[in-house]
Short mmCIF file of C-alpha atoms in Angstrom, two decimals:
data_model
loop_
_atom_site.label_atom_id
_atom_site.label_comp_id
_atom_site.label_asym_id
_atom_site.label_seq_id
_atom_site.Cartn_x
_atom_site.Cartn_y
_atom_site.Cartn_z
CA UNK Y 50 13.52 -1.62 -7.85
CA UNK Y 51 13.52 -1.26 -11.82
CA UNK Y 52 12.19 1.52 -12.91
CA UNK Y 53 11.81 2.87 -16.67
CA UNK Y 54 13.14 6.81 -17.25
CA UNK Y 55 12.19 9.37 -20.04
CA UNK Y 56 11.99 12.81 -20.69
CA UNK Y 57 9.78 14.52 -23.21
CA UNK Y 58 10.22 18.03 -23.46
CA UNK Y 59 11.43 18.62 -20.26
CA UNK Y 60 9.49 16.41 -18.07
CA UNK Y 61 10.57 13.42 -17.10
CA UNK Y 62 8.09 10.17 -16.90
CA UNK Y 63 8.93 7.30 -14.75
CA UNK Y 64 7.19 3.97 -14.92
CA UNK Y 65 8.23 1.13 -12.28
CA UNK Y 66 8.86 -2.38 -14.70
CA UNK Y 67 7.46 -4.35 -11.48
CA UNK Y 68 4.19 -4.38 -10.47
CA UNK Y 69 4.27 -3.77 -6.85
CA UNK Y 70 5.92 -0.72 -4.74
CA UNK Y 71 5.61 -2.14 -1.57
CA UNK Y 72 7.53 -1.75 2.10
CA UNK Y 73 10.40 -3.92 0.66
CA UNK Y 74 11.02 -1.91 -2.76
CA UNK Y 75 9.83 1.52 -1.63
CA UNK Y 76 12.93 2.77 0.00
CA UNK Y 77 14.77 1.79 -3.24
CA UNK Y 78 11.96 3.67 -4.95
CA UNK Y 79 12.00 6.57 -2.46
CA UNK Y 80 16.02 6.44 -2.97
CA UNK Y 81 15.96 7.01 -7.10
CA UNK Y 82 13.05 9.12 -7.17
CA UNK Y 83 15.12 11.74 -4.92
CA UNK Y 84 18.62 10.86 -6.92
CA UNK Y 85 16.17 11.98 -10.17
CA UNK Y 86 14.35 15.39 -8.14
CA UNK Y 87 18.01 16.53 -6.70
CA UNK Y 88 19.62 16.30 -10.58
CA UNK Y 89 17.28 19.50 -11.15
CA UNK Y 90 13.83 16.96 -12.30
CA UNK Y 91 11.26 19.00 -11.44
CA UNK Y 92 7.94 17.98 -13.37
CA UNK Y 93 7.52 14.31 -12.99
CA UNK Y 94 4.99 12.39 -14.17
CA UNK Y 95 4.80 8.69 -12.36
CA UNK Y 96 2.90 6.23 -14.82
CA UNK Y 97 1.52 3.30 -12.44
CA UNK Y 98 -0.21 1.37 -15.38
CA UNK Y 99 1.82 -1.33 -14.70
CA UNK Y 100 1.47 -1.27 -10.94
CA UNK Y 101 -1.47 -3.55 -10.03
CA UNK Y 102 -0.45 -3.43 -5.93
CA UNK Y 103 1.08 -0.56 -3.63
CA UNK Y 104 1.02 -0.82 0.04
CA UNK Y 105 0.76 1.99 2.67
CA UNK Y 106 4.71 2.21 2.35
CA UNK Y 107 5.10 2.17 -1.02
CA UNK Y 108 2.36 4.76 -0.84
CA UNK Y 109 4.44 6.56 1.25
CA UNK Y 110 7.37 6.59 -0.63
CA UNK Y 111 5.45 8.28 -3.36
CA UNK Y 112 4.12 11.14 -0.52
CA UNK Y 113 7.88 11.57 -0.01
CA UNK Y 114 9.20 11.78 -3.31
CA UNK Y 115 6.22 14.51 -3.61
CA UNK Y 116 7.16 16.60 -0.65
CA UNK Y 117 11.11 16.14 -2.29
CA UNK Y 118 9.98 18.43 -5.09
CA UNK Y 119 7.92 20.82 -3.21
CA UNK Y 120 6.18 23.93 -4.12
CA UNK Y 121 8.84 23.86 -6.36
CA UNK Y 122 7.66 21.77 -9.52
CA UNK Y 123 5.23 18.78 -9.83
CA UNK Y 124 4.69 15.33 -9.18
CA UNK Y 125 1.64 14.05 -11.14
CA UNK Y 126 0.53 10.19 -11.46
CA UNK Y 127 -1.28 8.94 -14.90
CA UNK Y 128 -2.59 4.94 -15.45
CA UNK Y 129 -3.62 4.22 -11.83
CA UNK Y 130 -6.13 1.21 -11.86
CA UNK Y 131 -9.26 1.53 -9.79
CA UNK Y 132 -8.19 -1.25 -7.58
CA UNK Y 133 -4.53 0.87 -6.56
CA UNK Y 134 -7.40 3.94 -6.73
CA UNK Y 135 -8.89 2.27 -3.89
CA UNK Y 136 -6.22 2.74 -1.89
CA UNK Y 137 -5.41 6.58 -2.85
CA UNK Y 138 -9.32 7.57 -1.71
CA UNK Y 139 -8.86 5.12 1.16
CA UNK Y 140 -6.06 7.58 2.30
CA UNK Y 141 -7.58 10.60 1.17
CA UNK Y 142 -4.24 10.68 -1.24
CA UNK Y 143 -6.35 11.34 -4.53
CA UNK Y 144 -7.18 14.49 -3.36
CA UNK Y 145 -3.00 15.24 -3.06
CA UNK Y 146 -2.49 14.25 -6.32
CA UNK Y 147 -3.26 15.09 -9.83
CA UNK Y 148 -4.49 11.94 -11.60
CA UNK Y 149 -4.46 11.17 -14.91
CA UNK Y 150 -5.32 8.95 -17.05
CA UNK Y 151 -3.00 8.59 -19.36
CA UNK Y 152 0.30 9.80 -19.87
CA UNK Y 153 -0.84 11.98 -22.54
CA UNK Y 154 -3.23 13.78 -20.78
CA UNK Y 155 -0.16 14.02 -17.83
CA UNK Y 156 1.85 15.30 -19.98
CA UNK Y 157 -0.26 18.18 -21.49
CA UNK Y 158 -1.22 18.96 -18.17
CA UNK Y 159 1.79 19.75 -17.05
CA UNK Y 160 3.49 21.27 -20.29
CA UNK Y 161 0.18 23.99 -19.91
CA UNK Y 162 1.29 24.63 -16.59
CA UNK Y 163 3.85 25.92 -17.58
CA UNK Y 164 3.24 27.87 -20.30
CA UNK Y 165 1.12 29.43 -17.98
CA UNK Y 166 3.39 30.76 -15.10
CA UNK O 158 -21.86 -23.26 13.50
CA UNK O 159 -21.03 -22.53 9.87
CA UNK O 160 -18.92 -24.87 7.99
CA UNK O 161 -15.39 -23.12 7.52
CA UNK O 162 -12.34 -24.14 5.52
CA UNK O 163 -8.70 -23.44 6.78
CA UNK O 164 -5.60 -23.21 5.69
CA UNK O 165 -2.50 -21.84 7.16
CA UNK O 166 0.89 -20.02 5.67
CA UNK O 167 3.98 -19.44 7.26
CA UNK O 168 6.61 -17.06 5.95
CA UNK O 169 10.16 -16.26 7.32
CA UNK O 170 10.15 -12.54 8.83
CA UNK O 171 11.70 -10.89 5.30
CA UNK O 172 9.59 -7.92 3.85
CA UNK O 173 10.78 -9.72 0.25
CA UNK O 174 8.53 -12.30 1.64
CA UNK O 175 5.62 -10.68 2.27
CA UNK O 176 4.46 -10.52 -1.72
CA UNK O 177 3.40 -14.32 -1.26
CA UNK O 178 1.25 -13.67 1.27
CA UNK O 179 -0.19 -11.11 -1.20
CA UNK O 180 -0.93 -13.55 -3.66
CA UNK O 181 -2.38 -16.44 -1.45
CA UNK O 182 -5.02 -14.16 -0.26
CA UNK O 183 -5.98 -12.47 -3.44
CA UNK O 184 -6.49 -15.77 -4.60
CA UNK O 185 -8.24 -17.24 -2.04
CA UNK O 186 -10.37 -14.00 -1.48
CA UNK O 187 -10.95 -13.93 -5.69
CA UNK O 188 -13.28 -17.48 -5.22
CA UNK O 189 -15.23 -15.42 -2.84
CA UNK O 190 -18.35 -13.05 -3.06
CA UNK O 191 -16.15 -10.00 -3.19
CA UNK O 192 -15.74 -7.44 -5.72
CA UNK O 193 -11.81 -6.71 -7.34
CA UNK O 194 -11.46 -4.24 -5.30
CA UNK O 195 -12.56 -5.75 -2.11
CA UNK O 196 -10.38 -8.19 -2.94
CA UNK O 197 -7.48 -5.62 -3.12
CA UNK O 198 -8.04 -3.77 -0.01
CA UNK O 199 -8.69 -7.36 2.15
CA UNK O 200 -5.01 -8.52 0.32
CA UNK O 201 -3.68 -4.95 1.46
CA UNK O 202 -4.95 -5.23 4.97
CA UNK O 203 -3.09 -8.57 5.65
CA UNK O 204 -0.10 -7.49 4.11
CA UNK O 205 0.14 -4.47 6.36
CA UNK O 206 -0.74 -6.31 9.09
CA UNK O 207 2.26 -9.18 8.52
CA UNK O 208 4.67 -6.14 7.55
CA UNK O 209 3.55 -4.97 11.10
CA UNK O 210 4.84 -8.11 12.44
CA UNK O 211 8.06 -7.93 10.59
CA UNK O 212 8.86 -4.22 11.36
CA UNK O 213 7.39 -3.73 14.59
CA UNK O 214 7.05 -7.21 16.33
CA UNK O 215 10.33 -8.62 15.81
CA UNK O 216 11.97 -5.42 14.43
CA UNK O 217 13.32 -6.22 11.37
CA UNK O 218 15.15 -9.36 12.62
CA UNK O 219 14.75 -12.30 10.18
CA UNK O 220 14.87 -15.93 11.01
CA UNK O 221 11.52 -15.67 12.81
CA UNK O 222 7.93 -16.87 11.58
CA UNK O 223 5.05 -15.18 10.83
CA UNK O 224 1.84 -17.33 10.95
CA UNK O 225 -1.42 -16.66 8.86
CA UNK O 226 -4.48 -18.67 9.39
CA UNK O 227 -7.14 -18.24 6.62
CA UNK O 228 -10.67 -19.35 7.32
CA UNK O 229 -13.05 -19.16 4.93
CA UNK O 230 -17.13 -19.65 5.73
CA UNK O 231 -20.19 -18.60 3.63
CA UNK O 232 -20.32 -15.18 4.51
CA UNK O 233 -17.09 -14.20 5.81
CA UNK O 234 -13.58 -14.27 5.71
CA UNK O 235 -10.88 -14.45 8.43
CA UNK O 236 -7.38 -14.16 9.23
CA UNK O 237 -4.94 -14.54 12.04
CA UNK O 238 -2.01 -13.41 11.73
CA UNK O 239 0.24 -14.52 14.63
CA UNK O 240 3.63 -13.73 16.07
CA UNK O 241 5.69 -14.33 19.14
CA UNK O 242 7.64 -11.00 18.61
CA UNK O 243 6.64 -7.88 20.99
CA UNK O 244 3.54 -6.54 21.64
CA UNK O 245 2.15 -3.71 19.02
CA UNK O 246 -0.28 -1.32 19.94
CA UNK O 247 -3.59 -1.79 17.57
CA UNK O 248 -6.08 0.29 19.09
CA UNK O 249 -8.54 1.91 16.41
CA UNK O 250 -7.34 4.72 14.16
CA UNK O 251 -8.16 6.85 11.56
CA UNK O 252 -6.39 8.46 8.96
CA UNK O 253 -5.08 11.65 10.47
CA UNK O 254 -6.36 15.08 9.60
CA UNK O 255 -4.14 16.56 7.02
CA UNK O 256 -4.60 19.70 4.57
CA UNK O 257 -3.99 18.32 0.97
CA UNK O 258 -2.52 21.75 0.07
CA UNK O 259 0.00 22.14 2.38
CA UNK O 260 2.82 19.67 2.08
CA UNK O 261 4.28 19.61 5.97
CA UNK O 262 0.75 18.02 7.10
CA UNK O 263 0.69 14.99 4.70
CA UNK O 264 1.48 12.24 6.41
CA UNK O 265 3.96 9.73 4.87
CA UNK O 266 3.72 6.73 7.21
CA UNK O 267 1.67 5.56 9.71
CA UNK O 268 -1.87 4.64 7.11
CA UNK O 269 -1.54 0.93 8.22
CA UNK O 270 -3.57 0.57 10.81
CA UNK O 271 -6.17 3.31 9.76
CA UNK O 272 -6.78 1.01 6.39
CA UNK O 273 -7.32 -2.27 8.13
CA UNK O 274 -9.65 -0.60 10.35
CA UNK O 275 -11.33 1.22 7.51
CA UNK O 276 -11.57 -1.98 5.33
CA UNK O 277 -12.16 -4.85 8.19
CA UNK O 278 -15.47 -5.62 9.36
CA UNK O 279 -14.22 -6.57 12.90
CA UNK O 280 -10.48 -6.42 14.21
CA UNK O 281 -9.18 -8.01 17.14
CA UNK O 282 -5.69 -8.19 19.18
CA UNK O 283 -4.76 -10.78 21.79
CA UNK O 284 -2.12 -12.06 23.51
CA UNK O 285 -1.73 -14.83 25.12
CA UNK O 286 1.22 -17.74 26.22
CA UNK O 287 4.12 -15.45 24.46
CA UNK O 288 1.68 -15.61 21.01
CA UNK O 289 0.10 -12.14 19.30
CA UNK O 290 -2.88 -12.89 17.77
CA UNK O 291 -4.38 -10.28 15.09
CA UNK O 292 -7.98 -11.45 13.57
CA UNK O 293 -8.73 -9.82 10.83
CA UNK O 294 -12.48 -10.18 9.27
CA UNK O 295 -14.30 -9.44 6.32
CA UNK O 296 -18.09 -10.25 6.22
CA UNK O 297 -19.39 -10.86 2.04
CA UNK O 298 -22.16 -8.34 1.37
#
């Protein structure tokens, strides 16, 4: 699975170049979000703007990569469309993770978290 | 009875495969009465229920098919998705019980079946002559 990288002070932003994470890309997925968490990434923000479908394992995969960083940093997503939304609330997901809805507004988010610990 | 149009897809048991199935039914469910999102979560439920087949029914072997039949009436939408793999269990389900502050409860897998039954109208397993049958249906409105 492509996936874009980037790091703005400090946190790194990842936004899949395909538009579905789905049970045969999201062990790939899984796979290089965990390479990125275990090389010390701890404040991620995944931008799904360009995501129009994710299935239950892709959803998954995203769960996992969350539970990879642990109490130990954060995984926030930014750019979700309602549709892919629909699926988060479906799941009872959206109340596991911060949504934003931009990747400014992730980013800031996250930056004042940090200035406040 | 209410006139109903059909038409039927067969893909080989690869999850690369599965996508197409995706995007027969989102466009087929897009000439209908239902909302975007509807339209999502009806393309989500079949492709869950066909990467069912290929995970769970014939285990990940390729080289087998995987049948959807589409039928489309006024107020409703149908599919059957059909396999001669093994038996899966589809009994009802909800999403289990988890506490979205502590990580160890959230589930990662296992939201297949709780969406399809959460999105479907009606959902029905059969088996019969070697063939498993999953009808899937979505009433408009």
């Amino acid at each position: 699975m492509q996936l874009e990288d980037k790091k703005i002070e400090g946190i790194l932003i990842v936004r899949p170049l395909e538009k579905r994470i789905d049970a045969s890309s999201a062990t790939d997925f899984k796979g290089k979000m965990v390479d990125w968490i275990n090389s010390g990434n701890s404040r991620i923000v995944l931008d799904l703007s360009g995501v129009d479908f994710i299935d239950s394992s892709g959803l998954g995969a995203i769960v996992s990569s969350l539970k990879t960083i642990g109490t130990n940093g954060d995984l926030v997503i930014c750019g979700l469309r309602d549709t892919v939304m629909s699926l988060f609330r479906l799941t009872r997901m959206n109340r596991v993770f911060q949504i934003f809805a931009s990747e400014e507004e992730a980013l800031s988010a996250l930056s004042n978290a940090k200035k406040s610990c | 009875m209410q006139n109903a149009t059909t038409i039927k897809l067969t893909i080989e048991s690869k999850l690369e495969n599965v996508f197409l199935i995706g995007l027969a039914v989102g466009g087929i469910c897009s000439h209908t009465p239902l909302n975007e999102t509807d339209v999502f979560q009806v393309k989500l439920c079949v492709v869950e229920a066909v990467n069912n087949v290929i995970k769970h029914a014939y285990t990940g072997n390729v080289c087998h098919d995987v049948d959807i039949c589409v039928e489309l009436r006024p107020d409703r939408i149908s599919f059957q998705i059909c396999d001669t793999g093994k038996t899966f269990e589809y009994k009802k389900r909800i999403m289990a019980d988890f506490d979205s502050n502590d990580l160890k409860t959230i589930p990662e897998g296992g939201m297949g079946i709780p969406i399809i039954y959460a999105v479907m109208n009606d959902v029905d397993y059969n088996t019969s002559g070697g063939k498993n049958i999953l009808t899937l249906c979505k009433h408009f409105g």
